Short mmCIF file of C-alpha atoms in Angstrom, two decimals:
data_model
loop_
_atom_site.label_atom_id
_atom_site.label_comp_id
_atom_site.label_asym_id
_atom_site.label_seq_id
_atom_site.Cartn_x
_atom_site.Cartn_y
_atom_site.Cartn_z
CA UNK A 5 22.73 0.96 15.00
CA UNK A 6 24.85 3.21 12.78
CA UNK A 7 26.39 2.95 9.35
CA UNK A 8 30.01 4.03 9.45
CA UNK A 9 32.79 4.56 7.06
CA UNK A 10 35.04 5.63 9.91
CA UNK A 11 38.46 4.22 10.45
CA UNK A 12 38.38 0.72 12.23
CA UNK A 13 40.04 2.62 15.17
CA UNK A 14 37.31 5.26 15.36
CA UNK A 15 34.66 2.80 15.06
CA UNK A 16 35.88 0.44 18.10
CA UNK A 17 36.45 3.57 20.05
CA UNK A 18 33.11 4.67 19.80
CA UNK A 19 31.80 1.23 20.44
CA UNK A 20 33.81 1.14 23.74
CA UNK A 21 32.29 4.34 25.01
CA UNK A 22 28.84 2.87 24.23
CA UNK A 23 29.61 -0.42 25.87
CA UNK A 24 29.68 1.20 29.21
CA UNK A 25 26.46 2.85 28.70
CA UNK A 26 24.75 -0.21 27.51
CA UNK A 27 25.75 -2.39 30.12
CA UNK A 28 24.23 -0.14 32.67
CA UNK A 29 20.95 0.04 30.99
CA UNK A 30 17.92 -1.47 32.91
CA UNK A 31 16.11 -4.66 31.29
CA UNK A 32 13.14 -2.37 30.29
CA UNK A 33 15.29 -0.21 28.24
CA UNK A 34 16.81 -2.91 26.29
CA UNK A 35 13.62 -4.89 25.68
CA UNK A 36 11.94 -1.57 24.54
CA UNK A 37 14.74 -1.19 21.83
CA UNK A 38 14.17 -4.80 20.72
CA UNK A 39 10.44 -4.10 20.42
CA UNK A 40 11.12 -0.97 18.40
CA UNK A 41 13.47 -2.73 16.11
CA UNK A 42 10.89 -5.57 15.54
CA UNK A 43 8.07 -3.04 14.64
CA UNK A 44 10.45 -1.07 12.35
CA UNK A 45 11.62 -4.13 10.45
CA UNK A 46 7.87 -5.47 10.23
CA UNK A 47 7.00 -1.98 8.57
CA UNK A 48 9.72 -2.01 6.09
CA UNK A 49 9.43 -5.53 4.87
CA UNK A 50 8.74 -4.75 1.32
CA UNK A 51 11.78 -2.17 0.93
CA UNK A 52 14.18 -4.58 2.61
CA UNK A 53 13.17 -7.56 0.36
CA UNK A 54 13.32 -5.49 -2.72
CA UNK A 55 16.83 -4.42 -1.68
CA UNK A 56 17.75 -8.11 -1.14
CA UNK A 57 16.12 -9.14 -4.38
CA UNK A 58 18.83 -6.54 -5.99
CA UNK A 59 21.60 -8.40 -4.27
CA UNK A 60 20.21 -11.78 -5.19
CA UNK A 61 20.15 -10.91 -8.80
CA UNK A 62 23.84 -9.85 -8.80
CA UNK A 63 24.88 -12.74 -6.92
CA UNK A 64 23.28 -15.27 -9.17
CA UNK A 65 25.23 -13.57 -12.02
CA UNK A 66 28.36 -13.94 -10.22
CA UNK A 67 27.65 -17.51 -9.33
CA UNK A 68 27.01 -18.07 -13.13
CA UNK A 69 30.48 -16.63 -13.79
CA UNK A 70 32.14 -18.77 -11.12
CA UNK A 71 32.80 -16.04 -8.81
CA UNK A 72 30.39 -17.18 -5.88
CA UNK A 73 29.18 -20.55 -4.75
CA UNK A 74 25.74 -21.69 -5.14
CA UNK A 75 25.44 -22.27 -1.37
CA UNK A 76 26.24 -18.82 -0.66
CA UNK A 77 23.59 -17.55 -2.92
CA UNK A 78 21.34 -19.72 -1.29
CA UNK A 79 22.13 -18.16 2.20
CA UNK A 80 21.67 -14.62 0.75
CA UNK A 81 18.04 -15.06 -0.23
CA UNK A 82 15.71 -13.58 2.51
CA UNK A 83 12.55 -14.34 0.62
CA UNK A 84 13.08 -18.24 1.07
CA UNK A 85 9.64 -19.26 2.72
CA UNK A 86 9.84 -18.55 6.59
CA UNK A 87 13.12 -16.97 6.69
CA UNK A 88 11.79 -13.18 7.04
CA UNK A 89 9.44 -14.45 9.56
CA UNK A 90 11.87 -16.55 11.52
CA UNK A 91 14.03 -13.54 11.73
CA UNK A 92 11.51 -11.30 13.07
CA UNK A 93 10.11 -14.00 15.52
CA UNK A 94 13.85 -14.40 16.87
CA UNK A 95 13.96 -10.75 17.76
CA UNK A 96 10.75 -11.08 20.11
CA UNK A 97 11.95 -14.39 21.70
CA UNK A 98 15.09 -12.97 22.63
CA UNK A 99 13.29 -9.88 24.18
CA UNK A 100 11.20 -12.29 26.12
CA UNK A 101 14.07 -14.29 27.52
CA UNK A 102 15.18 -13.76 31.03
CA UNK A 103 17.91 -10.95 31.49
CA UNK A 104 21.13 -12.62 31.48
CA UNK A 105 23.19 -9.47 33.05
CA UNK A 106 23.82 -9.25 36.60
CA UNK A 107 22.84 -12.80 37.64
CA UNK A 108 24.40 -13.99 40.68
CA UNK A 109 26.05 -17.52 39.99
CA UNK A 110 27.98 -17.99 43.24
CA UNK A 111 28.00 -16.41 46.71
CA UNK A 112 30.44 -17.17 49.50
CA UNK A 113 31.01 -15.78 52.96
CA UNK A 114 34.63 -15.45 53.32
CA UNK A 115 34.35 -14.27 56.95
CA UNK A 116 31.92 -12.20 58.91
CA UNK A 117 30.97 -9.21 57.15
CA UNK A 118 32.85 -9.97 53.80
CA UNK A 119 31.10 -11.81 51.14
CA UNK A 120 32.26 -12.81 47.57
CA UNK A 121 29.71 -12.86 44.67
CA UNK A 122 30.20 -14.27 41.03
CA UNK A 123 27.79 -12.02 38.77
CA UNK A 124 27.39 -12.32 34.99
CA UNK A 125 28.35 -9.55 32.85
CA UNK A 126 28.62 -8.59 29.04
CA UNK A 127 31.75 -9.76 27.08
CA UNK A 128 32.14 -6.14 25.90
CA UNK A 129 32.96 -5.26 22.15
CA UNK A 130 32.04 -7.90 19.56
CA UNK A 131 33.32 -8.20 16.02
CA UNK A 132 30.92 -10.13 13.67
CA UNK A 133 32.32 -10.77 10.16
CA UNK A 134 30.11 -12.48 7.76
CA UNK A 135 29.18 -13.32 4.26
CA UNK A 136 25.92 -13.12 2.82
CA UNK A 137 23.31 -13.83 5.62
CA UNK A 138 21.43 -10.58 5.77
CA UNK A 139 19.48 -11.92 8.74
CA UNK A 140 22.46 -11.90 10.85
CA UNK A 141 22.15 -8.19 11.39
CA UNK A 142 18.89 -8.45 13.17
CA UNK A 143 19.95 -11.67 14.97
CA UNK A 144 23.38 -10.07 16.25
CA UNK A 145 21.48 -6.65 17.09
CA UNK A 146 19.07 -8.42 19.11
CA UNK A 147 21.38 -10.78 21.01
CA UNK A 148 24.07 -8.01 21.60
CA UNK A 149 21.41 -5.37 23.03
CA UNK A 150 19.72 -7.85 25.12
CA UNK A 151 23.13 -9.09 26.49
CA UNK A 152 24.47 -5.62 26.96
CA UNK A 153 27.34 -6.21 24.45
CA UNK A 154 28.18 -3.64 21.58
CA UNK A 155 28.80 -5.10 18.22
CA UNK A 156 30.61 -4.30 15.05
CA UNK A 157 29.52 -5.85 11.96
CA UNK A 158 31.38 -6.12 8.60
CA UNK A 159 29.32 -7.99 5.82
CA UNK A 160 30.21 -9.26 2.46
CA UNK A 161 29.85 -7.14 -0.72
CA UNK A 162 27.48 -9.59 -2.19
CA UNK A 163 24.61 -8.34 0.22
CA UNK A 164 25.53 -4.79 0.56
CA UNK A 165 22.14 -3.29 -0.35
CA UNK A 166 20.30 -5.90 1.92
CA UNK A 167 22.76 -4.73 4.98
CA UNK A 168 22.18 -1.11 4.31
CA UNK A 169 18.47 -1.37 4.07
CA UNK A 170 18.13 -3.29 7.25
CA UNK A 171 20.74 -1.07 9.03
CA UNK A 172 18.98 2.06 8.13
CA UNK A 173 15.89 0.71 9.65
CA UNK A 174 17.28 -0.36 12.78
CA UNK A 175 19.14 2.78 13.22
CA UNK A 176 16.11 4.86 12.80
CA UNK A 177 14.32 2.66 15.26
CA UNK A 178 17.06 3.03 18.12
CA UNK A 179 16.93 7.01 17.84
CA UNK A 180 13.76 6.81 20.13
CA UNK A 181 15.38 4.45 22.66
CA UNK A 182 17.92 4.75 25.24
CA UNK A 183 20.37 2.23 23.57
CA UNK A 184 23.12 4.20 21.92
CA UNK A 185 23.35 4.11 18.09
CA UNK A 186 26.91 3.36 18.33
CA UNK A 187 26.07 0.03 20.13
CA UNK A 188 25.77 -1.64 16.84
CA UNK A 189 27.80 -0.31 13.92
CA UNK A 190 27.83 -1.79 10.31
CA UNK A 191 31.30 -0.83 8.84
CA UNK A 192 30.82 0.07 5.11
CA UNK A 193 34.42 0.75 4.51
CA UNK A 194 36.13 -1.85 1.96
CA UNK A 195 39.26 -3.95 3.05
CA UNK A 196 39.31 -3.18 6.60
CA UNK A 197 39.06 -6.72 7.81
CA UNK A 198 42.86 -6.92 8.60
CA UNK A 199 42.90 -3.68 10.70
CA UNK A 200 39.95 -4.60 12.78
CA UNK A 201 41.56 -7.94 13.39
CA UNK A 202 44.59 -6.29 14.63
CA UNK A 203 42.73 -4.27 17.23
CA UNK A 204 43.04 -6.78 20.17
CA UNK A 205 43.16 -3.99 22.76
CA UNK A 206 39.60 -2.90 21.92
CA UNK A 207 37.72 -5.94 20.58
CA UNK A 208 37.02 -8.88 23.07
CA UNK A 209 35.75 -11.60 20.69
CA UNK A 210 35.42 -11.98 16.97
CA UNK A 211 32.55 -14.15 15.56
CA UNK A 212 33.18 -15.06 11.90
CA UNK A 213 30.01 -16.45 9.99
CA UNK A 214 30.65 -17.58 6.40
CA UNK A 215 32.47 -20.16 4.59
CA UNK A 216 35.19 -22.27 6.24
CA UNK A 217 37.90 -20.15 4.16
CA UNK A 218 36.54 -17.09 5.89
CA UNK A 219 36.63 -18.62 9.43
CA UNK A 220 40.13 -20.05 8.77
CA UNK A 221 41.43 -16.65 7.54
CA UNK A 222 40.07 -14.85 10.86
CA UNK A 223 41.56 -17.48 13.24
CA UNK A 224 45.12 -17.25 11.25
CA UNK A 225 45.26 -13.39 11.35
CA UNK A 226 44.13 -12.20 14.76
CA UNK A 227 45.14 -12.40 18.70
CA UNK A 228 41.40 -11.74 19.52
CA UNK A 229 39.60 -14.82 20.86
CA UNK A 230 37.36 -16.37 17.96
CA UNK A 231 34.02 -18.14 18.51
CA UNK A 232 32.85 -20.27 15.51
CA UNK A 233 33.39 -23.33 13.33
CA UNK A 234 35.25 -23.73 10.18
CA UNK A 235 33.18 -26.61 8.72
CA UNK A 236 29.85 -28.05 9.28
CA UNK A 237 30.77 -31.62 8.38
CA UNK A 238 27.77 -33.47 10.18
CA UNK A 239 27.67 -37.44 10.13
CA UNK A 240 24.57 -39.75 10.78
CA UNK A 241 25.13 -43.40 11.67
CA UNK A 242 22.35 -45.68 10.68
CA UNK A 243 22.79 -48.73 13.18
CA UNK A 244 21.45 -51.99 12.53
CA UNK A 245 18.50 -51.63 14.80
CA UNK A 246 17.35 -48.29 13.36
CA UNK A 247 13.56 -48.00 12.71
CA UNK A 248 13.30 -47.79 8.70
CA UNK A 249 10.62 -45.17 8.29
CA UNK A 250 12.13 -43.10 11.06
CA UNK A 251 15.40 -43.14 9.62
CA UNK A 252 14.16 -42.06 6.20
CA UNK A 253 12.25 -39.25 7.63
CA UNK A 254 15.19 -38.01 9.53
CA UNK A 255 17.76 -38.41 6.65
CA UNK A 256 15.67 -36.65 4.08
CA UNK A 257 15.17 -33.77 6.35
CA UNK A 258 18.82 -33.75 7.44
CA UNK A 259 20.00 -33.58 3.68
CA UNK A 260 17.30 -31.85 1.74
CA UNK A 261 15.79 -29.38 4.05
CA UNK A 262 18.55 -26.71 3.56
CA UNK A 263 21.53 -28.40 2.02
CA UNK A 264 23.56 -25.04 2.19
CA UNK A 265 23.29 -25.00 5.86
CA UNK A 266 26.00 -26.14 8.17
CA UNK A 267 23.86 -28.56 10.23
CA UNK A 268 22.94 -30.52 7.10
CA UNK A 269 24.37 -34.12 7.06
CA UNK A 270 27.34 -34.89 4.84
CA UNK A 271 28.08 -38.41 5.50
CA UNK A 272 26.13 -41.68 6.36
CA UNK A 273 27.53 -44.44 7.97
CA UNK A 274 25.77 -47.72 7.45
CA UNK A 275 25.97 -51.02 9.34
CA UNK A 276 26.90 -53.75 6.94
CA UNK A 277 24.21 -55.99 8.25
CA UNK A 278 21.41 -53.78 6.88
CA UNK A 279 22.77 -52.84 3.61
CA UNK A 280 20.47 -55.00 1.58
CA UNK A 281 17.50 -54.18 3.70
CA UNK A 282 16.94 -51.05 5.60
CA UNK A 283 19.47 -49.18 3.57
CA UNK A 284 17.94 -50.05 0.29
CA UNK A 285 14.67 -48.52 1.27
CA UNK A 286 16.43 -45.27 2.60
CA UNK A 287 18.64 -45.19 -0.47
CA UNK A 288 15.98 -45.29 -2.99
CA UNK A 289 14.10 -42.41 -1.05
CA UNK A 290 17.23 -40.21 -1.37
CA UNK A 291 17.81 -41.00 -4.92
CA UNK A 292 14.24 -40.22 -5.85
CA UNK A 293 14.88 -36.90 -4.27
CA UNK A 294 17.99 -36.44 -6.54
CA UNK A 295 20.45 -36.87 -3.85
CA UNK A 296 23.81 -38.09 -5.13
CA UNK A 297 25.34 -41.14 -3.06
CA UNK A 298 29.06 -41.32 -3.11
CA UNK A 299 29.59 -44.84 -1.87
CA UNK A 300 32.41 -46.84 -0.61
CA UNK A 301 33.16 -50.16 -2.27
CA UNK A 302 30.93 -52.27 -0.15
CA UNK A 303 27.85 -50.02 -0.33
CA UNK A 304 28.42 -49.38 -4.07
CA UNK A 305 28.35 -52.98 -4.57
CA UNK A 306 24.95 -53.54 -2.99
CA UNK A 307 23.39 -50.57 -4.50
CA UNK A 308 24.64 -51.47 -8.10
CA UNK A 309 23.13 -55.14 -7.78
CA UNK A 310 19.87 -54.30 -6.12
CA UNK A 311 18.64 -51.13 -7.66
CA UNK A 312 17.46 -49.92 -11.03
CA UNK A 313 20.45 -49.20 -13.32
CA UNK A 314 18.92 -45.77 -14.13
CA UNK A 315 20.17 -44.33 -10.81
CA UNK A 316 23.79 -45.25 -11.69
CA UNK A 317 23.30 -44.22 -15.32
CA UNK A 318 21.99 -40.80 -14.14
CA UNK A 319 25.20 -40.26 -12.12
CA UNK A 320 23.17 -40.48 -8.69
CA UNK A 321 25.40 -43.15 -7.67
CA UNK A 322 29.09 -42.53 -7.72
CA UNK A 323 32.25 -44.39 -6.19
CA UNK A 324 33.48 -42.52 -3.10
CA UNK A 325 36.76 -40.99 -2.62
CA UNK A 326 38.79 -40.59 0.60
CA UNK A 327 38.25 -36.96 0.31
CA UNK A 328 34.44 -37.10 0.27
CA UNK A 329 34.50 -38.32 3.90
CA UNK A 330 36.09 -34.90 5.04
CA UNK A 331 33.94 -32.78 2.56
CA UNK A 332 31.25 -30.37 3.38
CA UNK A 333 29.25 -30.47 0.13
CA UNK A 334 26.65 -27.92 1.07
CA UNK A 335 24.54 -29.62 -1.90
CA UNK A 336 22.48 -32.85 -2.20
CA UNK A 337 25.34 -34.91 -2.09
CA UNK A 338 25.97 -37.60 0.65
CA UNK A 339 29.16 -39.65 1.34
CA UNK A 340 28.31 -43.30 2.21
CA UNK A 341 30.62 -45.42 4.20
CA UNK A 342 30.06 -49.20 5.49
CA UNK A 343 30.64 -50.01 9.09
CA UNK A 344 31.73 -53.76 9.13
CA UNK A 345 29.23 -56.08 10.76
CA UNK A 346 31.69 -57.32 13.38
CA UNK A 347 32.80 -53.60 14.56
CA UNK A 348 29.58 -51.65 15.09
CA UNK A 349 29.19 -48.50 17.10
CA UNK A 350 32.68 -48.03 18.46
CA UNK A 351 34.04 -48.02 14.67
CA UNK A 352 31.28 -45.35 14.08
CA UNK A 353 32.26 -43.36 16.91
CA UNK A 354 35.88 -43.60 16.05
CA UNK A 355 35.41 -42.39 12.36
CA UNK A 356 33.06 -39.54 13.46
CA UNK A 357 35.76 -38.16 16.22
CA UNK A 358 38.41 -38.51 13.26
CA UNK A 359 36.59 -36.96 10.48
CA UNK A 360 33.61 -34.94 11.50
CA UNK A 361 33.94 -31.19 12.28
CA UNK A 362 32.67 -31.70 15.70
CA UNK A 363 29.59 -29.65 14.89
CA UNK A 364 26.60 -32.09 15.16
CA UNK A 365 26.30 -35.76 14.72
CA UNK A 366 23.59 -38.32 15.30
CA UNK A 367 22.78 -42.05 15.70
CA UNK A 368 19.64 -43.72 14.33
CA UNK A 369 18.68 -46.80 16.34
CA UNK A 370 15.91 -48.23 18.85
CA UNK A 371 18.77 -49.77 20.98
CA UNK A 372 18.93 -47.36 24.06
CA UNK A 373 22.43 -48.87 25.33
CA UNK A 374 23.89 -48.44 21.98
CA UNK A 375 22.64 -44.88 21.87
CA UNK A 376 23.97 -43.99 25.23
CA UNK A 377 27.30 -45.38 24.27
CA UNK A 378 27.24 -43.25 21.11
CA UNK A 379 26.15 -40.05 22.94
CA UNK A 380 28.99 -40.57 25.54
CA UNK A 381 31.53 -41.30 22.85
CA UNK A 382 31.17 -38.77 20.04
CA UNK A 383 33.19 -35.55 20.89
CA UNK A 384 31.05 -33.02 19.17
CA UNK A 385 29.11 -29.88 19.98
CA UNK A 386 25.75 -31.63 19.44
CA UNK A 387 25.18 -35.36 19.77
CA UNK A 388 21.73 -36.73 18.81
CA UNK A 389 19.75 -39.77 19.14
CA UNK A 390 16.88 -40.30 16.60
CA UNK A 391 16.59 -36.75 15.39
CA UNK A 392 17.79 -34.62 12.60
CA UNK A 393 21.11 -32.83 12.65
CA UNK A 394 19.04 -29.85 11.33
CA UNK A 395 18.01 -29.24 15.04
CA UNK A 396 21.26 -27.64 15.66
CA UNK A 397 19.96 -24.19 15.70
CA UNK A 398 19.68 -21.32 18.44
CA UNK A 399 16.03 -20.74 17.56
CA UNK A 400 15.05 -24.65 17.77
CA UNK A 401 16.96 -24.74 21.00
CA UNK A 402 14.84 -22.21 22.58
CA UNK A 403 17.63 -19.26 22.52
CA UNK A 404 15.69 -17.13 20.53
CA UNK A 405 18.35 -16.88 17.84
CA UNK A 406 22.08 -17.25 17.62
CA UNK A 407 25.12 -15.39 16.82
CA UNK A 408 26.44 -18.67 15.15
CA UNK A 409 27.51 -22.28 16.01
CA UNK A 410 30.64 -22.79 18.05
CA UNK A 411 32.82 -26.02 17.94
CA UNK A 412 35.18 -24.59 20.63
CA UNK A 413 35.75 -26.21 23.94
CA UNK A 414 36.29 -23.04 25.88
CA UNK A 415 33.51 -20.66 27.05
CA UNK A 416 30.74 -21.37 24.49
CA UNK A 417 29.95 -24.62 22.38
CA UNK A 418 26.94 -25.49 19.89
CA UNK A 419 24.39 -22.68 19.16
CA UNK A 420 25.50 -19.71 20.71
CA UNK A 421 22.51 -17.31 22.49
CA UNK A 422 22.67 -15.05 25.20
CA UNK A 423 24.41 -17.13 27.65
CA UNK A 424 27.48 -17.69 25.12
CA UNK A 425 27.72 -13.86 25.07
CA UNK A 426 28.22 -13.33 28.75
CA UNK A 427 31.10 -13.56 31.08
CA UNK A 428 31.39 -13.02 34.78
CA UNK A 429 33.33 -10.93 37.17
CA UNK A 430 33.70 -11.40 41.03
CA UNK A 431 32.70 -8.98 43.39
CA UNK A 432 33.62 -8.71 47.28
CA UNK A 433 31.94 -6.46 49.71
CA UNK A 434 34.02 -6.16 52.85
CA UNK A 435 34.33 -3.86 55.87
CA UNK A 436 38.00 -3.34 55.95
CA UNK A 437 39.45 -6.69 55.80
CA UNK A 438 42.99 -7.41 54.59
CA UNK A 439 44.84 -10.37 53.32
CA UNK A 440 47.50 -10.01 55.93
CA UNK A 441 45.13 -10.84 58.74
CA UNK A 442 44.78 -14.42 57.67
CA UNK A 443 47.38 -16.94 58.57
CA UNK A 444 47.98 -20.00 60.47
CA UNK A 445 49.43 -19.38 63.95
CA UNK A 446 48.77 -17.10 66.99
CA UNK A 447 46.90 -13.97 66.06
CA UNK A 448 45.87 -15.25 62.48
CA UNK A 449 42.29 -15.32 61.47
CA UNK A 450 40.88 -18.25 59.43
CA UNK A 451 38.66 -18.02 56.38
CA UNK A 452 35.10 -19.37 56.81
CA UNK A 453 34.35 -20.07 52.96
CA UNK A 454 30.62 -20.68 53.68
CA UNK A 455 28.65 -21.27 50.67
CA UNK A 456 25.29 -19.19 50.46
CA UNK A 457 22.46 -19.54 48.22
CA UNK A 458 22.84 -17.43 45.15
CA UNK A 459 19.33 -16.36 45.40
CA UNK A 460 19.78 -14.73 48.81
#
């Protein structure tokens, strides 16, 4: 990794040169680089966390002045329990995954002595633009090196000291490996994002990680393909046949484990038939954990008449607005909407497809037939049955780590690990065949198109 204040064009030119070299390295060399990065980061933990603490102190002051959101400050903190360990574990998990480069996924005998293969290969030059999240540097470095891609990273000013500390450690670690330092570059120049987004001749894919405003800005200002999601508006449907204690456990995790995460739940749909029974029990659990419930008229009436007035007096129970059902709160706030008793799962599906961000949505029920209908009907990157939306994560999926979560429908969807950073090319090995030899009629040759095992 190199810290660079080069011009955007100079940075991408160096990246392109490194891409050809990195793509040709054997698995051993790329794995050794990841081992070196892991060891170096482990040895430098104290220095990096000190740098992160300085960033965090500045960010908290900015948040107090209204210049930064509290959710962004939370994402910046590397000292959060388990976050550092998870970052390091992700590097080794990626290292130990099967090499994604050069995998044959299709083989066809076109004719005697001429065969077609489809082979996986790196996408090429990646541009990652991110806010806070200093662990992104380690995540991206691991995935890019393992997949044979080069990466140019541009971080937000709120975490500059963390980025520089991590980058210096990775750069030093790569000096003793076969991976070129320019394969991973952290751009330190200010105000260069518009220039980078204009370099579609050199950059193959942009991955924005941060606020919805950042993602929308990137999508609106580049011709380069963009992989990502603008919002993490996740919805859970509490079906009438949900198991109460299971539902309570899942909802507390989905809302409170990390409210600032894009996979936390933001809206709860509740079957009308259980408003005065199961829902009351679950609502009390949420309220006791200081979750504000923004309720539609039906659920608000039920809670107001069945619960201690202290919850409403404290402001934890509020009437919902239409905007609440399209809002990613990133705070301990949950919008609640009633599904009429005579409508059920189809209405829940319709609401999710119309209002969610197609990130991750879930149903809580013991009815397998209803669950299957929900799983097939919801059009999101992740659709779950009886589990928390917080499972939407590359590490939890067994991908080692992720470059982000995509709600795209082309190429990669959901948590994007190694597979999402690969593309393919077609190889043909022949012995002098030409297209003009193959035609219908006297003297023409016929294609055989025999499907062969890709493992032969």
